[in-house]
Coordinates of C-alpha atoms in Angstrom, one line a residue:
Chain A
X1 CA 0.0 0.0 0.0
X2 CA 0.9 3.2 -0.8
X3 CA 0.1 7.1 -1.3
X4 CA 0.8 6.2 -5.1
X5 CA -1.5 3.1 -5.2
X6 CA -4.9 5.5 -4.0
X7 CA -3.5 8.4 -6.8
X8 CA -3.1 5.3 -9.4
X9 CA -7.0 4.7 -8.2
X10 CA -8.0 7.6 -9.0
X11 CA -6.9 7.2 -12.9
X12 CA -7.5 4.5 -15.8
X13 CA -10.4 3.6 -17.7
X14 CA -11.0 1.4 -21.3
X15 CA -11.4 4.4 -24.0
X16 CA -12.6 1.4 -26.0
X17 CA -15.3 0.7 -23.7
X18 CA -17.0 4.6 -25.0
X19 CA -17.9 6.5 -27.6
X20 CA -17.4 10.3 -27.2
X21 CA -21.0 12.1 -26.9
X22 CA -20.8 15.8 -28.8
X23 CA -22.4 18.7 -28.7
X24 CA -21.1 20.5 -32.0
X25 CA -17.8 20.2 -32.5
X26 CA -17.2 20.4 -28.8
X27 CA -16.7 16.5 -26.7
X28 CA -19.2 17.1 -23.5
X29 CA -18.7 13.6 -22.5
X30 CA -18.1 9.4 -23.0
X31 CA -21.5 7.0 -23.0
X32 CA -20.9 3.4 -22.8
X33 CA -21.8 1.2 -25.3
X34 CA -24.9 0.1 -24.3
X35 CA -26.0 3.0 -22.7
X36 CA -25.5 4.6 -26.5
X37 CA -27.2 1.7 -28.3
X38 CA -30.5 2.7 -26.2
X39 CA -29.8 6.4 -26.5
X40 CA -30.7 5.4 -30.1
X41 CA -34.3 5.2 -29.2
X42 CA -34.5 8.6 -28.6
X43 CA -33.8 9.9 -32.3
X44 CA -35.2 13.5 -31.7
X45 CA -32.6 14.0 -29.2
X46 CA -29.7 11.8 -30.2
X47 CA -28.0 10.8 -33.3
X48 CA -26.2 7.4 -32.3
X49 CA -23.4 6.2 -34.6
X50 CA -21.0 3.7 -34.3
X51 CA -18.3 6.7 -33.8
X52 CA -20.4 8.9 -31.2
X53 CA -23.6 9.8 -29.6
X54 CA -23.9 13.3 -31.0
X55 CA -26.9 16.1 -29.3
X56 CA -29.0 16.2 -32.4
X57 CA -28.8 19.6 -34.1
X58 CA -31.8 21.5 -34.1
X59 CA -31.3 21.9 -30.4
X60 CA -29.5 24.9 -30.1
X61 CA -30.3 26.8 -27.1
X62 CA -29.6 26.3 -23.3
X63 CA -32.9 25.7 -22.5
X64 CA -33.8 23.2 -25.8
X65 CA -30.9 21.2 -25.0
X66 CA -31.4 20.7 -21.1
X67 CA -35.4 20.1 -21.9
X68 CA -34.5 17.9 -24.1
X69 CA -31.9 16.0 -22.6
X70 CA -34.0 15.9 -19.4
X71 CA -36.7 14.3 -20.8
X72 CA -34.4 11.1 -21.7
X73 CA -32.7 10.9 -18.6
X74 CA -35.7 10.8 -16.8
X75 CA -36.9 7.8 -18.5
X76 CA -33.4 6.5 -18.1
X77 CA -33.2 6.9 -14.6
X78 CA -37.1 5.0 -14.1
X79 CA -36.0 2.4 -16.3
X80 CA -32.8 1.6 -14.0
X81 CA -30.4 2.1 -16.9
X82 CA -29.0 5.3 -15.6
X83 CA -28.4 6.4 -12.3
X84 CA -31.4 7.5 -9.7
X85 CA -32.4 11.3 -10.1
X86 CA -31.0 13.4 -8.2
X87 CA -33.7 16.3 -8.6
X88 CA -30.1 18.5 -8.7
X89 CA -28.7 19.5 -11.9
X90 CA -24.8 20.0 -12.9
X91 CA -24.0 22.4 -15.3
X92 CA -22.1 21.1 -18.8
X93 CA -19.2 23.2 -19.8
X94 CA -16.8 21.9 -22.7
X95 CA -14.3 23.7 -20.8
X96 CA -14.6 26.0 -17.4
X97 CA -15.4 29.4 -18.0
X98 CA -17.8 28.4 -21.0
X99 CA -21.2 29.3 -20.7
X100 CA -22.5 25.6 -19.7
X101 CA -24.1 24.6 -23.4
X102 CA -27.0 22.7 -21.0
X103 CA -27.7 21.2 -17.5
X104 CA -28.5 17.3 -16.9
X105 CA -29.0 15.6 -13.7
X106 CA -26.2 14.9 -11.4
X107 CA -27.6 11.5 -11.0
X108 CA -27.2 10.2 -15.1
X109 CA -23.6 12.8 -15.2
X110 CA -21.1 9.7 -14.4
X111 CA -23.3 7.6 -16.7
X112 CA -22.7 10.1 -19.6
X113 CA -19.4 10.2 -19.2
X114 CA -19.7 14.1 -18.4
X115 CA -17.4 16.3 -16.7
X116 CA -18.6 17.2 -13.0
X117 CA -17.0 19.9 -11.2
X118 CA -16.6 19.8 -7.1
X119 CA -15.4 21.6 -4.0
X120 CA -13.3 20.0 -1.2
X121 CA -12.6 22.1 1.7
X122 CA -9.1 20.6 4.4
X123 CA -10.5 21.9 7.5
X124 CA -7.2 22.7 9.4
X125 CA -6.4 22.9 13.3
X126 CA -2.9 24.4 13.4
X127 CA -1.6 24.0 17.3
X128 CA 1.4 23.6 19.6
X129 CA 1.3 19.9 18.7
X130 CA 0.9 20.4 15.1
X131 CA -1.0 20.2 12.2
X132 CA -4.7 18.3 13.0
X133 CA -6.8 17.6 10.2
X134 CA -10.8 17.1 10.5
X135 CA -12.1 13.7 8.9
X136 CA -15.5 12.8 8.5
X137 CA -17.1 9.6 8.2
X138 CA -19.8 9.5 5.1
X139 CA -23.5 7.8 6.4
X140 CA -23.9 4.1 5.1
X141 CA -27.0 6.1 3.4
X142 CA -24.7 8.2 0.7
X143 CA -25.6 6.9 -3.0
X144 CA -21.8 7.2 -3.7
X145 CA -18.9 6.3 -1.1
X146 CA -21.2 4.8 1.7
X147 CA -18.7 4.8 5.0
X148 CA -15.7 6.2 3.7
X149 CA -14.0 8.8 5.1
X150 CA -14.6 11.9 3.9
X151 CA -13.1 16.2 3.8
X152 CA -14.8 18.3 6.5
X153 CA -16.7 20.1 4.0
X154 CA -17.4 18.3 0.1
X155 CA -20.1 18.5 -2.7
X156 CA -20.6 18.4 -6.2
X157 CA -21.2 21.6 -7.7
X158 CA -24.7 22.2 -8.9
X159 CA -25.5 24.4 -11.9
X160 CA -26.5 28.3 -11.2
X161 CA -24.0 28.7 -8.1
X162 CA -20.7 30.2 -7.7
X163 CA -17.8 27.9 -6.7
X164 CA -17.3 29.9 -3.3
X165 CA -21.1 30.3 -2.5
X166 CA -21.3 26.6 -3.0
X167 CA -18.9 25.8 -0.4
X168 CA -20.5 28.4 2.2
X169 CA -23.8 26.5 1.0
X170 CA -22.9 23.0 1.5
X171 CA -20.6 24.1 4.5
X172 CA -23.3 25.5 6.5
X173 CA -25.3 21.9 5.6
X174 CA -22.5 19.2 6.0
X175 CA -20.6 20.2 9.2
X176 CA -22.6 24.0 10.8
X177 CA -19.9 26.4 9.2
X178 CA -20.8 30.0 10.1
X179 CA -20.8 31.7 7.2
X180 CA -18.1 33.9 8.6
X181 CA -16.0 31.0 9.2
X182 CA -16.5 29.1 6.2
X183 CA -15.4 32.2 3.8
X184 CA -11.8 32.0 5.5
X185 CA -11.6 29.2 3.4
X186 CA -8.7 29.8 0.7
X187 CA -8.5 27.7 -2.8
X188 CA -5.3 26.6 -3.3
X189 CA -5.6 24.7 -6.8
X190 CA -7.8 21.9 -7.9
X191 CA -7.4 18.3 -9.1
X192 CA -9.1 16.4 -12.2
X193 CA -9.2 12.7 -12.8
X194 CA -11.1 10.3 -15.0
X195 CA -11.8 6.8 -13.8
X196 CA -14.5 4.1 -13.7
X197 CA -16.4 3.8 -10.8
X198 CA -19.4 1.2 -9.9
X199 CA -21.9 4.9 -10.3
X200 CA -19.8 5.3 -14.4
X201 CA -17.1 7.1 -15.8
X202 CA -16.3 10.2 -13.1
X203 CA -13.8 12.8 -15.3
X204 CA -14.0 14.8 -12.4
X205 CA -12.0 18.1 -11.4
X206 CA -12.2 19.7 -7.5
X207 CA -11.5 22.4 -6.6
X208 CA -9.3 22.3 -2.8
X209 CA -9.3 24.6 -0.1
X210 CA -7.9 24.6 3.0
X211 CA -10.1 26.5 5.8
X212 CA -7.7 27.0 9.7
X213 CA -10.7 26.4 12.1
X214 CA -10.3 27.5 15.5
X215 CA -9.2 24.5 18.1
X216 CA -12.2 24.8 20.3
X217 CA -14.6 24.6 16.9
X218 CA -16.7 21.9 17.0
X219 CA -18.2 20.4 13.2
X220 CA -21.8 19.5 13.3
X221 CA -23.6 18.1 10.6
X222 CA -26.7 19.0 9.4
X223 CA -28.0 17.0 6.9
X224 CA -27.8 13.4 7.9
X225 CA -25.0 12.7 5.4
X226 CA -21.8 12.5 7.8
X227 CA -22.0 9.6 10.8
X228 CA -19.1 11.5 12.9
X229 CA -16.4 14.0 12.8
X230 CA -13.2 13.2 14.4
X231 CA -10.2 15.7 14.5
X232 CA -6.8 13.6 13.7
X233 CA -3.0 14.4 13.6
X234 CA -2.0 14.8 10.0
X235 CA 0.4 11.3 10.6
X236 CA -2.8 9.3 11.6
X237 CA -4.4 11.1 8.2
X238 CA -1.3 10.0 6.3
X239 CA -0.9 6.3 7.7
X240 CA -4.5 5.4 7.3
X241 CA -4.2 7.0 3.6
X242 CA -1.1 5.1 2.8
X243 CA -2.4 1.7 4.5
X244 CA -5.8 1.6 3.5
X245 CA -8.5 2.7 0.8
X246 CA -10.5 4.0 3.9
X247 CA -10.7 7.4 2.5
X248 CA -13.3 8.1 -0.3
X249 CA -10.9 7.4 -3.4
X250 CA -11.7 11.5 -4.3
X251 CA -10.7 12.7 -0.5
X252 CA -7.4 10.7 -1.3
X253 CA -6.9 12.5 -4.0
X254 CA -7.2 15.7 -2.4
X255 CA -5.3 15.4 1.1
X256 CA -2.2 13.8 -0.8
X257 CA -2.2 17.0 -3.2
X258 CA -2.6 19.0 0.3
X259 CA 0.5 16.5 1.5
X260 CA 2.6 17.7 -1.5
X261 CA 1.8 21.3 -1.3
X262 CA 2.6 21.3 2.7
X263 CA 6.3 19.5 2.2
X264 CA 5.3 16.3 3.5
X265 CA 6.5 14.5 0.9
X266 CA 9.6 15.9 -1.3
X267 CA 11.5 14.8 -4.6
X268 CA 13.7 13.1 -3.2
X269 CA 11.0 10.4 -3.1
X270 CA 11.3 8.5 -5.8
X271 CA 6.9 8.0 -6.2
X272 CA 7.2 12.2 -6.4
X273 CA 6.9 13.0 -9.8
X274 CA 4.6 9.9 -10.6
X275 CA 2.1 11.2 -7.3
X276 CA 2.5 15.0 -8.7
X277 CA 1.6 14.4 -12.1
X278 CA -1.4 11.8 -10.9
X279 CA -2.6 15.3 -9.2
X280 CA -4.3 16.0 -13.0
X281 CA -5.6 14.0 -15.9
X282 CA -3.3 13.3 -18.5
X283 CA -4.1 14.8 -21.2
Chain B
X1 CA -1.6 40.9 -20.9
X2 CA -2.5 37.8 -18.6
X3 CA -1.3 35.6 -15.8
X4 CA -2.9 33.1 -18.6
X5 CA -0.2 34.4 -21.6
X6 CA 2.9 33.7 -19.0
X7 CA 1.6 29.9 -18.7
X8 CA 1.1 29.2 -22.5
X9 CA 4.5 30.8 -23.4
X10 CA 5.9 27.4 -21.2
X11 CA 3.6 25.4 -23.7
X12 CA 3.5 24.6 -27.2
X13 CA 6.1 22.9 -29.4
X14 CA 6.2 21.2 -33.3
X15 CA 6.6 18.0 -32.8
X16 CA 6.7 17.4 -36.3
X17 CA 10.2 19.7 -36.4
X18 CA 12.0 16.6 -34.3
X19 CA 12.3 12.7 -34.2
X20 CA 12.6 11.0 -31.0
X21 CA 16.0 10.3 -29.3
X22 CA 15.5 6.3 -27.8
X23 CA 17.7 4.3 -25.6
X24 CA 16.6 0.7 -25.7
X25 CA 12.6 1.4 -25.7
X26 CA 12.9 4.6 -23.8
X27 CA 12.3 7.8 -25.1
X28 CA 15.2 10.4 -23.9
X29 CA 15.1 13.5 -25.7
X30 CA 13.6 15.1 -29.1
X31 CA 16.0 16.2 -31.9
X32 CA 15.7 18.6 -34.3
X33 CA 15.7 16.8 -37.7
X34 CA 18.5 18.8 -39.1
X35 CA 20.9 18.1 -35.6
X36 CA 19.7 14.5 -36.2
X37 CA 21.4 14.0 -40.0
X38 CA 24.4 15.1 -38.1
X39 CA 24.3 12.8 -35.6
X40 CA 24.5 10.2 -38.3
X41 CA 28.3 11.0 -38.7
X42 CA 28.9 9.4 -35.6
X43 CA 27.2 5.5 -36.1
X44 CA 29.3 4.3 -33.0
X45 CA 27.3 6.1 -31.3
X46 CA 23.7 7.1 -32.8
X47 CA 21.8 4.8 -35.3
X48 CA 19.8 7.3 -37.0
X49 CA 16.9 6.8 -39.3
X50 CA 13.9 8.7 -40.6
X51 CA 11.8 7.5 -37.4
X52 CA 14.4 8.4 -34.7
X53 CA 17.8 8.5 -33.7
X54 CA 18.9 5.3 -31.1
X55 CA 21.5 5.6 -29.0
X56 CA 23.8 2.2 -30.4
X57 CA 22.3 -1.0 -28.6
X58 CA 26.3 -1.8 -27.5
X59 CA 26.5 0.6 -25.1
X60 CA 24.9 -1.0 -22.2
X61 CA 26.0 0.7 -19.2
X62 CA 25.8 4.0 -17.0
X63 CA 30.0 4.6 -17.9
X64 CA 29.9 3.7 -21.5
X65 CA 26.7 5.5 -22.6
X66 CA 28.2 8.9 -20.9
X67 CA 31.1 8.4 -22.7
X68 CA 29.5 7.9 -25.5
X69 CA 27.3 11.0 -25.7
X70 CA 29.9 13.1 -24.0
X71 CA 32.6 12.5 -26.8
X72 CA 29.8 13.8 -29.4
X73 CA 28.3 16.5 -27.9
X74 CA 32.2 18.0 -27.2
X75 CA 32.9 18.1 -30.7
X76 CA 29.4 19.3 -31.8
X77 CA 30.1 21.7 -29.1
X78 CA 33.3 22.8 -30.7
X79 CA 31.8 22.8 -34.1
X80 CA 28.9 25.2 -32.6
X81 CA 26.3 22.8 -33.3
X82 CA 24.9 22.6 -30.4
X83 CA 25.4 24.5 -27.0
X84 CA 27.9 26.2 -25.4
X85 CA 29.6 23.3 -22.8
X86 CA 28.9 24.1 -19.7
X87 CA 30.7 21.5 -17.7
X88 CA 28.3 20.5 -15.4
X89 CA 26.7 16.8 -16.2
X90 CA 22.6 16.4 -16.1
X91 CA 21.3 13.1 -15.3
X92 CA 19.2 11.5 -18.1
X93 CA 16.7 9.7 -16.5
X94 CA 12.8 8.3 -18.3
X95 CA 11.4 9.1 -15.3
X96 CA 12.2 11.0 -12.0
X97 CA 13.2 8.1 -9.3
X98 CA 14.4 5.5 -12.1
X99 CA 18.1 5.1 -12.5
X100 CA 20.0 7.7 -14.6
X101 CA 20.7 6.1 -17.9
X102 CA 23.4 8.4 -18.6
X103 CA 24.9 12.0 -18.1
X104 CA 25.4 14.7 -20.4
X105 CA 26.6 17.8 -20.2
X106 CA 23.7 20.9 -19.5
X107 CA 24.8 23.0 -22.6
X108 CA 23.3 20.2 -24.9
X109 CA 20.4 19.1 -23.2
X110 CA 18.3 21.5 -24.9
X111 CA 19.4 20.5 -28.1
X112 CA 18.9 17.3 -27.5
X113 CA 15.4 18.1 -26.4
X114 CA 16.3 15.9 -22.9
X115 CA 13.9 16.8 -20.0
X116 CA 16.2 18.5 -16.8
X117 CA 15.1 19.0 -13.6
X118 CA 15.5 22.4 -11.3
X119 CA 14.8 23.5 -8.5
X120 CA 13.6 26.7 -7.6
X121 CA 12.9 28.9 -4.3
X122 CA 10.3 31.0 -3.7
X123 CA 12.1 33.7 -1.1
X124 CA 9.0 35.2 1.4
X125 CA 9.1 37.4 4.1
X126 CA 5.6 37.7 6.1
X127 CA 4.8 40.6 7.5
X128 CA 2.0 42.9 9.0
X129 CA 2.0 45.0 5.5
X130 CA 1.7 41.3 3.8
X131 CA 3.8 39.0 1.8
X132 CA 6.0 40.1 0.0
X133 CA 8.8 38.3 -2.3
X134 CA 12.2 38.5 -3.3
X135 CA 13.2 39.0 -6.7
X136 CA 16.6 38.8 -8.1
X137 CA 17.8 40.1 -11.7
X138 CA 19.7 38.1 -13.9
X139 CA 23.3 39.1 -15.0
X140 CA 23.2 40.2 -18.4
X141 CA 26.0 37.4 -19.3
X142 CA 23.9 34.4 -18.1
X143 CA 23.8 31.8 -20.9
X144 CA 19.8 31.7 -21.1
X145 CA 17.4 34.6 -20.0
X146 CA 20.0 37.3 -19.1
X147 CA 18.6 40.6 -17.6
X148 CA 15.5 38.7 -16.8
X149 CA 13.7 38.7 -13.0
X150 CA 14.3 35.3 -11.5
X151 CA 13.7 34.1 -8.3
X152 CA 15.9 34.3 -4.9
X153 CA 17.3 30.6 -5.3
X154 CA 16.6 28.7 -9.1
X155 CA 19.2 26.4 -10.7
X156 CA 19.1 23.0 -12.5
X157 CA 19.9 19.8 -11.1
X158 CA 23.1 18.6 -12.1
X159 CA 24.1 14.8 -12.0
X160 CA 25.4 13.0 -8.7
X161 CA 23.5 15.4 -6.0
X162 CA 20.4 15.0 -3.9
X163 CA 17.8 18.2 -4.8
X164 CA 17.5 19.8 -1.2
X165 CA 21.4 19.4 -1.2
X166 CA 21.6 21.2 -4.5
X167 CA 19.0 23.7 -3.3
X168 CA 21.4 24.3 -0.3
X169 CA 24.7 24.7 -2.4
X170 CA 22.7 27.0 -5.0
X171 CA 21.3 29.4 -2.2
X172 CA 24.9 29.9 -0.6
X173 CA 26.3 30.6 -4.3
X174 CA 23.0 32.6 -6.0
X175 CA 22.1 34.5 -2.3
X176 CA 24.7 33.9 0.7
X177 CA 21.8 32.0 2.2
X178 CA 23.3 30.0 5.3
X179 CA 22.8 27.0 5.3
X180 CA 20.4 26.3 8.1
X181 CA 18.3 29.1 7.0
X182 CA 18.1 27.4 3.4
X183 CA 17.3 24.2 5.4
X184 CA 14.2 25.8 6.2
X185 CA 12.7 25.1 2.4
X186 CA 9.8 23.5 2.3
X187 CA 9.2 21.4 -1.1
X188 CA 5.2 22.2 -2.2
X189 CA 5.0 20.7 -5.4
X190 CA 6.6 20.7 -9.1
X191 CA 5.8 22.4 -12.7
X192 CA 6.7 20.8 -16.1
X193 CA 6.6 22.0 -19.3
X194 CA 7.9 21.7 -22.7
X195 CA 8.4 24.9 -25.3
X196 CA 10.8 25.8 -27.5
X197 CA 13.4 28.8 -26.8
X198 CA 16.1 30.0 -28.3
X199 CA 18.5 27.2 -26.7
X200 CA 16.3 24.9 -28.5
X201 CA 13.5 22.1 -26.7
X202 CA 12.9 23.3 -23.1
X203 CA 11.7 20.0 -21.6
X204 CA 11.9 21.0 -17.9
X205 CA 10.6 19.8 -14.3
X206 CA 10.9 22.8 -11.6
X207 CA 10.4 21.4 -8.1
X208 CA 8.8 24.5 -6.1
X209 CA 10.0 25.5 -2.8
X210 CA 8.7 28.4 -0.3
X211 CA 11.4 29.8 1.9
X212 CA 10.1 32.3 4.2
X213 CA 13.3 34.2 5.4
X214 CA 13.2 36.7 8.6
X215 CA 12.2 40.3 7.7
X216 CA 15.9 41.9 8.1
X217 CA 17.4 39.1 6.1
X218 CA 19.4 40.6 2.9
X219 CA 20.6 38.1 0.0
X220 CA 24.0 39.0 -1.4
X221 CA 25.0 37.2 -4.7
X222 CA 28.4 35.7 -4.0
X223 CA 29.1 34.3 -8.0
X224 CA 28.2 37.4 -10.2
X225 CA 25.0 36.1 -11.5
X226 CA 22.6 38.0 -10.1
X227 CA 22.6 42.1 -10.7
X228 CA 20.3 42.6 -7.6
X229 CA 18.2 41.1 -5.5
X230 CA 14.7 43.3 -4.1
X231 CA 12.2 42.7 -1.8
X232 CA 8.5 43.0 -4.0
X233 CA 4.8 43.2 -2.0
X234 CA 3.3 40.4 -4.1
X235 CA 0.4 43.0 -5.6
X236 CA 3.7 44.3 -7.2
X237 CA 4.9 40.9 -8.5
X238 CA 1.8 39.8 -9.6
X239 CA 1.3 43.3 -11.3
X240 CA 4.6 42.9 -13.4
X241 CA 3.7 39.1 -14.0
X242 CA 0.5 39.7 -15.9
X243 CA 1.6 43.1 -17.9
X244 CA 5.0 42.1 -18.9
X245 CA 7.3 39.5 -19.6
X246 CA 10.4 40.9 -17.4
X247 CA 10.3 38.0 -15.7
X248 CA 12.3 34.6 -16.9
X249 CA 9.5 32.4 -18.9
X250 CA 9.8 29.6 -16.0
X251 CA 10.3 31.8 -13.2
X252 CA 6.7 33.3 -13.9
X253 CA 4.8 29.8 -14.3
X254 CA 6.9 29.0 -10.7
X255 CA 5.0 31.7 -9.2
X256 CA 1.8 31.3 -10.9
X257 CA 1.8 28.2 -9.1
X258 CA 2.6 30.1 -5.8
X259 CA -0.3 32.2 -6.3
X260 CA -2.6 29.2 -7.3
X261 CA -1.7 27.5 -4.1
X262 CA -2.0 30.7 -1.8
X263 CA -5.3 31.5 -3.1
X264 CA -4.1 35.1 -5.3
X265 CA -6.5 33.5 -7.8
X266 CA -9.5 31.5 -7.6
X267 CA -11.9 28.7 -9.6
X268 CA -14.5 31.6 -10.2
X269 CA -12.1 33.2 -12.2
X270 CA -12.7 31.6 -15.9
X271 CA -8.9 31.4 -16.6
X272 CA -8.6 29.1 -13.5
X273 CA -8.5 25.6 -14.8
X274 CA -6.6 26.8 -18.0
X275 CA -4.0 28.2 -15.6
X276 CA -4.0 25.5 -13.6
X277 CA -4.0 22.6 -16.0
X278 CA -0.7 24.8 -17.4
X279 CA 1.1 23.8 -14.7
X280 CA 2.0 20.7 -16.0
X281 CA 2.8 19.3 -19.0
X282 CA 0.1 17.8 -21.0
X283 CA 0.7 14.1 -21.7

């Protein structure tokens, strides 16, 4: 076990097993096979080939694609062949800082392959006896990463919200961030992956931010999605990372790119380069 | 003007203007086509062919391959085909924490389109007006990017020595840092890129260290490289970064990368993923 083993997790999928799914001339994500084969029932929306699943092209508006769209996946997702609805929609940018060219459920997004965007937030305790980190465990009752350990503060990011007021957002739900506290949180760079998981294809990228609470604050959550929080020396954080796939594979991904930022590793480790450049998708 | 321009200067190369340079099924380096139908004077050394030059399959050791290359590159040197030699040997390796395969000397690396490694120090001083940053001039006789801005410690990573050793040595030659104040580095990450410069293919990984150095400290450059060094607020830095190019092409993604990790810019800024996903080399 290794820190190199959960980035290599994080990485890898069959490009063979996928065919790209366009929107124009831009790639907005990668539909299985299968999936694409039934995506041909729905010719008024999608033009299946053997090459790609292209958006037909008389839908040219925000609002005509994500109607359009919607309507499948909600058939999709009664029919079990996509993933439950979420009733929360992700915005689909061919690259960030786009205008999003449509919205589509966060539920069917790993199933299409799409790109879904995310905030992590390393809730920090800085004392006397060094650097603390706060670790959450995820409720058995989370569609995704039941019981893993999980970031202080973590969510997808919906479509119609800014990155930062997100993170206030799901801060205030997950853990009982005052706002005040919560906007002391500083991004510090972002991760992207692509990988297949049991939910589909996640091409992922988070954004990270590490947020210094106050040693007498207490996390509290919310919303029923986090079992416990538990306050742990960054060495516990790093053992249990390196010794077991405890941590969501996501969370991983983030604290060892919070490890290399903060000089706990350095390049005279062999794994460096390999664990820095896991840190993004290769191209 | 843009933070954005200074990361896609590090970017971009024809590949089509160079054949690969292979050792066994390793690829070392790029060559420049014309540098390549040189290289076929010497067939006890390079098997060249349309495809790629090969280093000869007889040479099967650390010692031999070194000698090899080295005996070349002196008279290309000579013959001002390649580089100035510098006399200072870079370790070729396929990837950081494998075995060097061979050394060569620095002035041909970029030639030989051969990825180098450096290491460079981001010099801070904290204080209650804010962070502020040291920047050094370069001496208009450097070899590569004279009269440029440049960090308080940068240099590349010659052959035979650990990098926080060479990190040491090159802050008590570029800065009269002492040595247990240099100690005091704190490795948070690396950039790679590859671009083409005047020197030729720039295939470089910078490992990124923050030094934060006590508020009457004053570097002195002790080997006539460095013009003068000054102490910049980092509005100032940044400032000069985005309107200008004063600063040396790798220097300025180095500290793009500081400001992405200390939050200067953020993901709801729509150059943020471009900008990050710069600092690294896309595969």
């Amino acid at each position: 076990m290794s820190l190199l083993e959960r980035v290599r997790a994080c990485h890898g999928w069959r490009p063979e097993a996928y065919r790209p799914w366009t929107v124009g001339e831009s790639v907005v994500g990668h539909v299985r096979h299968d999936l694409a084969a039934r995506l041909g029932d729905f010719p008024e929306v999608f033009q299946v080939s053997d090459e790609r699943v292209a958006l037909r092209s008389g839908l040219d508006d925000f609002a005509a694609r994500s109607a359009a769209v919607d309507a499948v996946v909600r058939q999709l997702a009664e029919a079990g062949a996509v993933g439950r609805y979420r009733e929360e929609a992700y915005p689909v940018v061919p690259r960030w800082g786009d205008a999003p060219l449509f919205k589509m459920d966060r539920g069917a997004v790993p199933d299409f392959g799409v790109r879904g965007y995310g905030v992590h937030v390393n809730g920090l305790v800085e004392g006397p006896d060094g650097l603390k980190m706060w670790v959450g465990k995820r409720s058995m009752t989370k569609p995704t990463g039941a019981g893993k350990l999980d970031h202080l503060v973590a969510g997808g990011q919906p479509h119609g919200i800014g990155v930062f007021d997100n993170l206030i957002k799901e801060a205030a739900e997950e853990a009982d961030l005052p706002e005040a506290l919560a906007r002391r949180s500083v991004p510090v760079g972002a991760v992207s992956y692509r990988c297949e998981r049991a939910e589909g294809l996640r091409d992922d990228v988070l954004f990270c931010y590490d947020l210094v609470v106050p040693a007498d604050f207490e996390p509290r959550n919310t919303d029923g999605e986090v079992d416990f929080f538990e306050l742990w020396p960054m060495d516990k954080v790093a053992a249990r990372l390196a010794e077991t796939d405890d941590f969501k594979f996501n969370v991983a991904l983030v604290i060892i790119e919070f490890m290399v930022r903060r000089g706990f590793i350095g390049p005279d480790d062999p794994d460096y380069m390999a664990i820095v450049d896991g840190m993004h998708l290769a191209a």
